[in-house]
Short mmCIF file of C-alpha atoms in Angstrom, two decimals:
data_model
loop_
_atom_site.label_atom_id
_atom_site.label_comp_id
_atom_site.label_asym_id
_atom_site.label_seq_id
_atom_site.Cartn_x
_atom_site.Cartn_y
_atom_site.Cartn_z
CA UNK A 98 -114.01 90.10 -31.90
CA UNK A 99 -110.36 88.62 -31.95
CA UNK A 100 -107.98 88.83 -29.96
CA UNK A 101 -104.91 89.53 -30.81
CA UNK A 102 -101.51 88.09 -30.61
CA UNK A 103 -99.94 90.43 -28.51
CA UNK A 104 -103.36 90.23 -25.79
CA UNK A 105 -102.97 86.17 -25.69
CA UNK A 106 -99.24 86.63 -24.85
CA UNK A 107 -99.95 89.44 -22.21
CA UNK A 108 -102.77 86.71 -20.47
CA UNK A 109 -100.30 84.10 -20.39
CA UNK A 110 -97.33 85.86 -18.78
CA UNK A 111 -99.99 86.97 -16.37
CA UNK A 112 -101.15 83.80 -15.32
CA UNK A 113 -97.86 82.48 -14.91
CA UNK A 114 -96.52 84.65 -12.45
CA UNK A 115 -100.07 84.31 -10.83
CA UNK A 116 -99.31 80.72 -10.44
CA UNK A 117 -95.72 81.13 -9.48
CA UNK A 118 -97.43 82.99 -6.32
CA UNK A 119 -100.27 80.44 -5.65
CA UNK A 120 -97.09 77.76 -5.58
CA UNK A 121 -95.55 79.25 -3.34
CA UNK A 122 -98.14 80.21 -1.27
CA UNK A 123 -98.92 75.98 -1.02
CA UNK A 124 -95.43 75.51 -0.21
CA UNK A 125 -95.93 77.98 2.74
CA UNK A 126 -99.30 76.38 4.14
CA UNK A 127 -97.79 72.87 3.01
CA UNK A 128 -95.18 73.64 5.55
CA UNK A 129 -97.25 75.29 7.89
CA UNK A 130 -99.18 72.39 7.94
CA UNK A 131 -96.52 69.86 8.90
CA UNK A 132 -95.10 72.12 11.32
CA UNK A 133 -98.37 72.41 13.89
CA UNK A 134 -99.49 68.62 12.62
CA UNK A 135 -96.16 67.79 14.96
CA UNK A 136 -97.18 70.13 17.66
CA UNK A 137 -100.32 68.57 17.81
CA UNK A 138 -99.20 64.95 18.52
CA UNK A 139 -97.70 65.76 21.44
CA UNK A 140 -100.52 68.28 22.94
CA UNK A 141 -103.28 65.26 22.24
CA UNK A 142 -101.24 63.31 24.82
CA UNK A 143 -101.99 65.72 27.28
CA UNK A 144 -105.26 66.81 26.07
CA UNK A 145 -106.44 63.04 26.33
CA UNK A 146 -105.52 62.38 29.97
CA UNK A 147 -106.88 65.59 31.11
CA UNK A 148 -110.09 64.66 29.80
CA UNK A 149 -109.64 61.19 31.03
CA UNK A 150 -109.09 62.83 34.79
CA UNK A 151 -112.19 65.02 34.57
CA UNK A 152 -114.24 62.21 33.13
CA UNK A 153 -113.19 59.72 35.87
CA UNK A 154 -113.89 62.35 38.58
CA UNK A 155 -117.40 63.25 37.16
CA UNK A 156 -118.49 59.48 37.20
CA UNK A 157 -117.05 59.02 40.63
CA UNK A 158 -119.40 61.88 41.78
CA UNK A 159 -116.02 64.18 43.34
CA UNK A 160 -117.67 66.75 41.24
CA UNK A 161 -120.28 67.22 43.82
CA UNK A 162 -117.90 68.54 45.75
CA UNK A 163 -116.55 71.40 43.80
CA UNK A 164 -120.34 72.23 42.89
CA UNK A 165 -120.99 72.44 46.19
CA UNK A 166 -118.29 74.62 46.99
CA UNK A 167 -118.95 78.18 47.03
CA UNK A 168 -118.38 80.52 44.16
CA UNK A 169 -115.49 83.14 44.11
CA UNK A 170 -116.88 86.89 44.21
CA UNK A 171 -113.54 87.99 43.34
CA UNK A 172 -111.75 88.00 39.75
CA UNK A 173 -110.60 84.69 40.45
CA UNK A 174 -112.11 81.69 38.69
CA UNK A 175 -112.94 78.53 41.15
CA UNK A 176 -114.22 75.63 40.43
CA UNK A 177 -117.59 76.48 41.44
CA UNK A 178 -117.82 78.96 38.74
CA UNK A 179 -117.07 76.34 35.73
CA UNK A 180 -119.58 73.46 37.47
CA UNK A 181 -122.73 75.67 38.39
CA UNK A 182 -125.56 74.91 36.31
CA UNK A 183 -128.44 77.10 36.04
CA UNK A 184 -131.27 77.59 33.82
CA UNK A 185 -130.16 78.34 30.13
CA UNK A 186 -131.88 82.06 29.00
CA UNK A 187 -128.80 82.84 27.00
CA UNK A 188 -126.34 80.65 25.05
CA UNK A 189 -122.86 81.49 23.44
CA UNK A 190 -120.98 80.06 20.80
CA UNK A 191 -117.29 80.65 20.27
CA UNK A 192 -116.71 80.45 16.66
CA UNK A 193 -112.94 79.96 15.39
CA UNK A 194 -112.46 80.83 11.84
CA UNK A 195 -109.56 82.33 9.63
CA UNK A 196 -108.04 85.64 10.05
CA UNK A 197 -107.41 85.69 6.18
CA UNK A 198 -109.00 84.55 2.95
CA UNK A 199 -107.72 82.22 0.35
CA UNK A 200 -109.04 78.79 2.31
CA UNK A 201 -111.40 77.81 0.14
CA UNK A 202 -114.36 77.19 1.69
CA UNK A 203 -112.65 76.51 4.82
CA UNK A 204 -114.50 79.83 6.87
CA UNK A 205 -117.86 79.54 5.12
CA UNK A 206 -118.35 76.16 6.16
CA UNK A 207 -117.86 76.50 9.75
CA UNK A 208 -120.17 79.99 9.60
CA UNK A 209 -122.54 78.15 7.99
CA UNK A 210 -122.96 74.81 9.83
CA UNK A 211 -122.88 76.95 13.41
CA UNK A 212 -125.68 79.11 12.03
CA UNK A 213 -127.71 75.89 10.90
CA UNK A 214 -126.79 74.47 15.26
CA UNK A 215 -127.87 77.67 16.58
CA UNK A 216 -131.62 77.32 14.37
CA UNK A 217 -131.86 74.24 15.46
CA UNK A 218 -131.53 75.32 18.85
CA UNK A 219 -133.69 78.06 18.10
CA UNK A 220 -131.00 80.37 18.65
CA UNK A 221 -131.32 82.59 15.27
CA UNK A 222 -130.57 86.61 15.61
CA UNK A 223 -132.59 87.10 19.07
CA UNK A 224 -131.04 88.20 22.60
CA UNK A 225 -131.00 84.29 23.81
CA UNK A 226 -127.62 83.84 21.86
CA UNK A 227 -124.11 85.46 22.19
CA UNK A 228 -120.98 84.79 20.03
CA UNK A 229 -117.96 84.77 20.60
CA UNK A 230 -115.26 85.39 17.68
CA UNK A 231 -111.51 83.74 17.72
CA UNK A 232 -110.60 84.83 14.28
CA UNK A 233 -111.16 88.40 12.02
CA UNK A 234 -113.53 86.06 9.57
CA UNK A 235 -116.48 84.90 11.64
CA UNK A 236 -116.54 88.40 13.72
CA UNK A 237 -116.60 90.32 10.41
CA UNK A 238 -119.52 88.40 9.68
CA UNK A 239 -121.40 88.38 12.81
CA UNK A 240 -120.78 92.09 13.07
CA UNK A 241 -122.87 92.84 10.26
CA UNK A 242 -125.04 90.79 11.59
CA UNK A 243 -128.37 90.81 14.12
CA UNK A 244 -126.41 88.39 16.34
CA UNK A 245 -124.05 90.19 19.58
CA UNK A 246 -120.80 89.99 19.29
CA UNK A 247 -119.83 89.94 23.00
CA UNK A 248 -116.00 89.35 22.17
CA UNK A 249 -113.41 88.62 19.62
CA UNK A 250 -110.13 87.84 19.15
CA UNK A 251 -107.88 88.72 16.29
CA UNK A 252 -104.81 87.55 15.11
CA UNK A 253 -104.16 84.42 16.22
CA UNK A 254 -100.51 82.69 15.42
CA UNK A 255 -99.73 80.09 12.72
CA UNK A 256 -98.80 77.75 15.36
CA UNK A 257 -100.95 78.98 18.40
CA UNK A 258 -98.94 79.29 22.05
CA UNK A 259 -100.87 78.14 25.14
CA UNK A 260 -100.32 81.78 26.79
CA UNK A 261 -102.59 83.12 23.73
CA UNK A 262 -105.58 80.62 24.74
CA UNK A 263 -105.19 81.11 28.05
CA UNK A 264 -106.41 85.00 27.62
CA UNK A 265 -109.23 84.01 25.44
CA UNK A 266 -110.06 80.98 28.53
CA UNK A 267 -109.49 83.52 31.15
CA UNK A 268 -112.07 86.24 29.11
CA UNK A 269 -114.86 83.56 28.58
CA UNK A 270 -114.92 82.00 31.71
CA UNK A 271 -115.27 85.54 33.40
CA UNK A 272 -118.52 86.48 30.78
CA UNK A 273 -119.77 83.17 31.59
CA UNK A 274 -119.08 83.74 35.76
CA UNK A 275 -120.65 87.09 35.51
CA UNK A 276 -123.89 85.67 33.72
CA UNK A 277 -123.07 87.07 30.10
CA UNK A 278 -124.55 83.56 28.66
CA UNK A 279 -125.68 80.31 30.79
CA UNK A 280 -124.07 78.17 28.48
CA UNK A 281 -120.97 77.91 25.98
CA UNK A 282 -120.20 75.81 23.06
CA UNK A 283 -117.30 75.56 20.88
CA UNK A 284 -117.98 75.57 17.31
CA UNK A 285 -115.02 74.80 14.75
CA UNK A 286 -113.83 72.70 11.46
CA UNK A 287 -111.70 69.85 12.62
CA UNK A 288 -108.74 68.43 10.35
CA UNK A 289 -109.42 64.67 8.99
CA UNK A 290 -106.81 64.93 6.26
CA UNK A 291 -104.82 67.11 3.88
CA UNK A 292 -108.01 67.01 1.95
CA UNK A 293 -111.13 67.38 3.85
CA UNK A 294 -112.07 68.58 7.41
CA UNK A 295 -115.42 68.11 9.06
CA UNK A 296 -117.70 70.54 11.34
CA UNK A 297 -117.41 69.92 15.49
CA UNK A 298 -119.24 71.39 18.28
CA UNK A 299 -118.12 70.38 21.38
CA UNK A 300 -119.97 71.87 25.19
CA UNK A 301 -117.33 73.74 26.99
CA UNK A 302 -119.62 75.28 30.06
CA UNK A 303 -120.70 74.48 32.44
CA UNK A 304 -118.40 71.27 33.13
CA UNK A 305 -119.88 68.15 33.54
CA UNK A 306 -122.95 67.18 33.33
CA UNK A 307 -124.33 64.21 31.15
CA UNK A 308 -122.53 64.69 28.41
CA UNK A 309 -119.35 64.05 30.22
CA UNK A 310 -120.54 60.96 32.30
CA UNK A 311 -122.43 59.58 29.42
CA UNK A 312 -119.86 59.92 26.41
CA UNK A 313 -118.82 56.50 26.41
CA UNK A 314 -115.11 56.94 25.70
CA UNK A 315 -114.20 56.19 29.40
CA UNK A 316 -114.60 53.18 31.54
CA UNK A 317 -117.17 53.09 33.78
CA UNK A 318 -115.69 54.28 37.57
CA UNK A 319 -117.30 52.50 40.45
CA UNK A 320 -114.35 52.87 43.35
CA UNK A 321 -114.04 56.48 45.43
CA UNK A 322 -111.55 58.14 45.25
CA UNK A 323 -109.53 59.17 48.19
CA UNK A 324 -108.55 62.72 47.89
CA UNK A 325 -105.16 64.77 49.54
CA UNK A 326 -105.80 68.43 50.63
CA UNK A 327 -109.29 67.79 49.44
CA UNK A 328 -111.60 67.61 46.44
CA UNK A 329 -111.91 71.38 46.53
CA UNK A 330 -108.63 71.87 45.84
CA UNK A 331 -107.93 68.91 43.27
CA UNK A 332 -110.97 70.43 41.34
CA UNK A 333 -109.90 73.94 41.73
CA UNK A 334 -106.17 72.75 39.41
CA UNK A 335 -107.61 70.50 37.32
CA UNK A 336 -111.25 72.09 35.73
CA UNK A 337 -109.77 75.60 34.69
CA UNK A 338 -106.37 73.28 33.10
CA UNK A 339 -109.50 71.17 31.59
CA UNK A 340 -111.15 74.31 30.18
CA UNK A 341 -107.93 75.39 28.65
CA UNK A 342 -106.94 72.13 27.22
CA UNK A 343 -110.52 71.92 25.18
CA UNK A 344 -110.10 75.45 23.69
CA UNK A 345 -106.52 75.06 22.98
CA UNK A 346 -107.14 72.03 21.25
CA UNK A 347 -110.21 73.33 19.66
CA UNK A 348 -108.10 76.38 17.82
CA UNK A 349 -105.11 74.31 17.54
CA UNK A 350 -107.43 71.84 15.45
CA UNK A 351 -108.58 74.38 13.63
CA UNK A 352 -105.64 76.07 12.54
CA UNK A 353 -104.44 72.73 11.21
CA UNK A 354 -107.40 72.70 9.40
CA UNK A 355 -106.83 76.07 8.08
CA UNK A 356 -103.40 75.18 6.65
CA UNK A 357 -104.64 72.22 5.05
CA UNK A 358 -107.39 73.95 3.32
CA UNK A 359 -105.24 76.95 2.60
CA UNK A 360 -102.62 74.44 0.55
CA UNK A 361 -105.41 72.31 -1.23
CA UNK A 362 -106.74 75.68 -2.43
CA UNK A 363 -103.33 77.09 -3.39
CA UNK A 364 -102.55 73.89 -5.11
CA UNK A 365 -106.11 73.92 -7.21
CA UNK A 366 -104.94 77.44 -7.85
CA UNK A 367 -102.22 75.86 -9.56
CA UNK A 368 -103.68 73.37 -11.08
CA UNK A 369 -106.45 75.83 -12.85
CA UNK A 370 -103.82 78.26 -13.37
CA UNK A 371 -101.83 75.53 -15.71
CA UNK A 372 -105.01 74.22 -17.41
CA UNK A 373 -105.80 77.94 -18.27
CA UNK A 374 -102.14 78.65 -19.56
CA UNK A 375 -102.18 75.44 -21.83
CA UNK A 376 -105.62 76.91 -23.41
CA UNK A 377 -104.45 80.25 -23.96
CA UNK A 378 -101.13 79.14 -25.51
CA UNK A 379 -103.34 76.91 -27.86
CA UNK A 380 -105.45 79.98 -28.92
CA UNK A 381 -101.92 82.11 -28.90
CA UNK A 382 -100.33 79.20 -31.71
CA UNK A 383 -103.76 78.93 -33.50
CA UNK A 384 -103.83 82.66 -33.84
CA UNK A 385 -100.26 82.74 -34.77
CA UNK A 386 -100.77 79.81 -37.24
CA UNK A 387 -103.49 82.05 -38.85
CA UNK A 388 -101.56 85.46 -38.96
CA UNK A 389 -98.64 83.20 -40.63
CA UNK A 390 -101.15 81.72 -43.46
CA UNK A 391 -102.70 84.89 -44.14
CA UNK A 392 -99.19 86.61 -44.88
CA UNK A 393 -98.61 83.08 -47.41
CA UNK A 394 -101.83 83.43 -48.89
CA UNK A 395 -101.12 87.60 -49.59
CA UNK A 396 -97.70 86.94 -50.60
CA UNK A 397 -98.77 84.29 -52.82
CA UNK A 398 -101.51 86.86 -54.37
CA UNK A 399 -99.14 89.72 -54.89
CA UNK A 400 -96.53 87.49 -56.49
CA UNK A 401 -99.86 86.21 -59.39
CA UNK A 402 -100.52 89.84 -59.37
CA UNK A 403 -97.31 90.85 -60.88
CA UNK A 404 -97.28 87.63 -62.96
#
């Protein structure tokens, strides 16, 4: 069947003003986007030497110390608490994704490659595995699913604060303190470019261990180091500032991941929306064109008719 003039013409103004709002929906993310991309620059700065501190002090063996100190039985978190390592029966997995839709596959990527890590650490709907959800996409998910959801946090800013990670820091290293899970990773998309972001998981708890010592982006340490109160102390300011730093960049990574893949799928929007509005106004002049000849061709007839 047909369809008529008047249909074509309805479709077209329709897509138009759909593509008026997927513009300006990239313009939004676009400056979204280069509003937390200068953020960022200046947090990586800090982020960096942090990790260069805690590396340097795990390969000078000062985290002995702290490991060695007791373990607060208070609310308090010491240093103890993020060093003590202890046989893994449960793991969790804090998963940042979107609190929104219309990110492509931005959220379905990162729910997807964390459920292919926690198979492959055999980690796959049992009681050995715990999430824990920074975002209302992943906790929708995992809600409806076999997995635990032990926590989740919702609404996270455009441009996160520090004070807003610090609560979700504060929350996880308590669950992990209390023995809620033995072990927590970090699972998130990081931004490469305006155009593509890859898959990370990165080992938040316990701190330390090999993969710190061993993850050959710092120089090998072979002096002591001479410390003032004492390495308690030092440890006790710098691992829960550490901890922070990781999951602050982790969601700030994210995020700018988010905005890019919230622009490049506004601006396909677009882009579909335009090819789709040059089609239909093709069909609309063809039908036109074909209204116009039959009028000629029963204008012509009538006019031999009365010949």
């Amino acid at each position: 069947m047909a369809i008529s003039e008047q249909d074509v013409k309805r479709r077209i103004d329709s897509t138009k003003k759909t593509s008026q709002i997927t513009t300006a929906m990239q313009m939004v993310s676009t400056a979204k986007l280069s509003q937390i991309q200068k953020h960022t620059v200046g947090y990586q700065v800090y982020a960096q030497k942090v990790e260069s501190i805690v590396a340097h002090l795990a390969k000078s063996h000062l985290m002995n110390a702290g490991v060695a100190g007791k373990a607060s039985s208070d609310q308090a978190i010491s240093a103890a608490d993020l060093l003590v390592q202890r046989p893994v029966k449960k793991t969790g997995y804090l998963v940042i994704t979107s609190d929104r839709g219309l990110v492509g596959s931005y959220n379905s990527s990162v729910i997807k490659q964390t459920n292919d890590f926690m198979k492959e650490h055999g980690h796959d709907g049992g009681d050995d595995a715990i999430i824990l959800a920074v975002g209302s996409t992943g906790a929708d998910f995992y809600k409806n699913r076999p997995q635990k959801v032990g926590y989740e946090y919702r609404g996270v800013s455009d441009v996160p604060t520090f004070n807003e990670v610090r609560e979700i820091v504060t929350t996880v290293t308590k669950m992990y303190k209390d023995g809620e899970f033995d072990e927590l990773y970090v699972c998130y998309n990081h931004f490469v470019n305006r155009l593509s972001n890859s898959f990370h998981v990165t080992k938040l708890l316990p701190i330390g261990g090999e993969e710190l010592v061993n993850d050959g982006k710092h120089e090998t340490i072979t002096a002591e180091y001479e410390t003032e109160p004492s390495p308690e102390v030092l440890l006790q300011e710098i691992l829960p500032q550490y901890a922070e730093s990781l999951v602050y960049g982790a969601i700030l990574d994210a995020k700018t991941a988010e905005h890019a893949a919230s622009s490049s799928a506004m601006r396909t929007a677009s882009d579909n929306a335009s090819d789709l509005i040059a089609d239909l106004e093709l069909q609309y002049n063809r039908a036109r064109q074909s209204a116009i000849t039959t009028e000629i061709t029963e204008i012509t007839g009538g006019q031999a008719a009365l010949e």
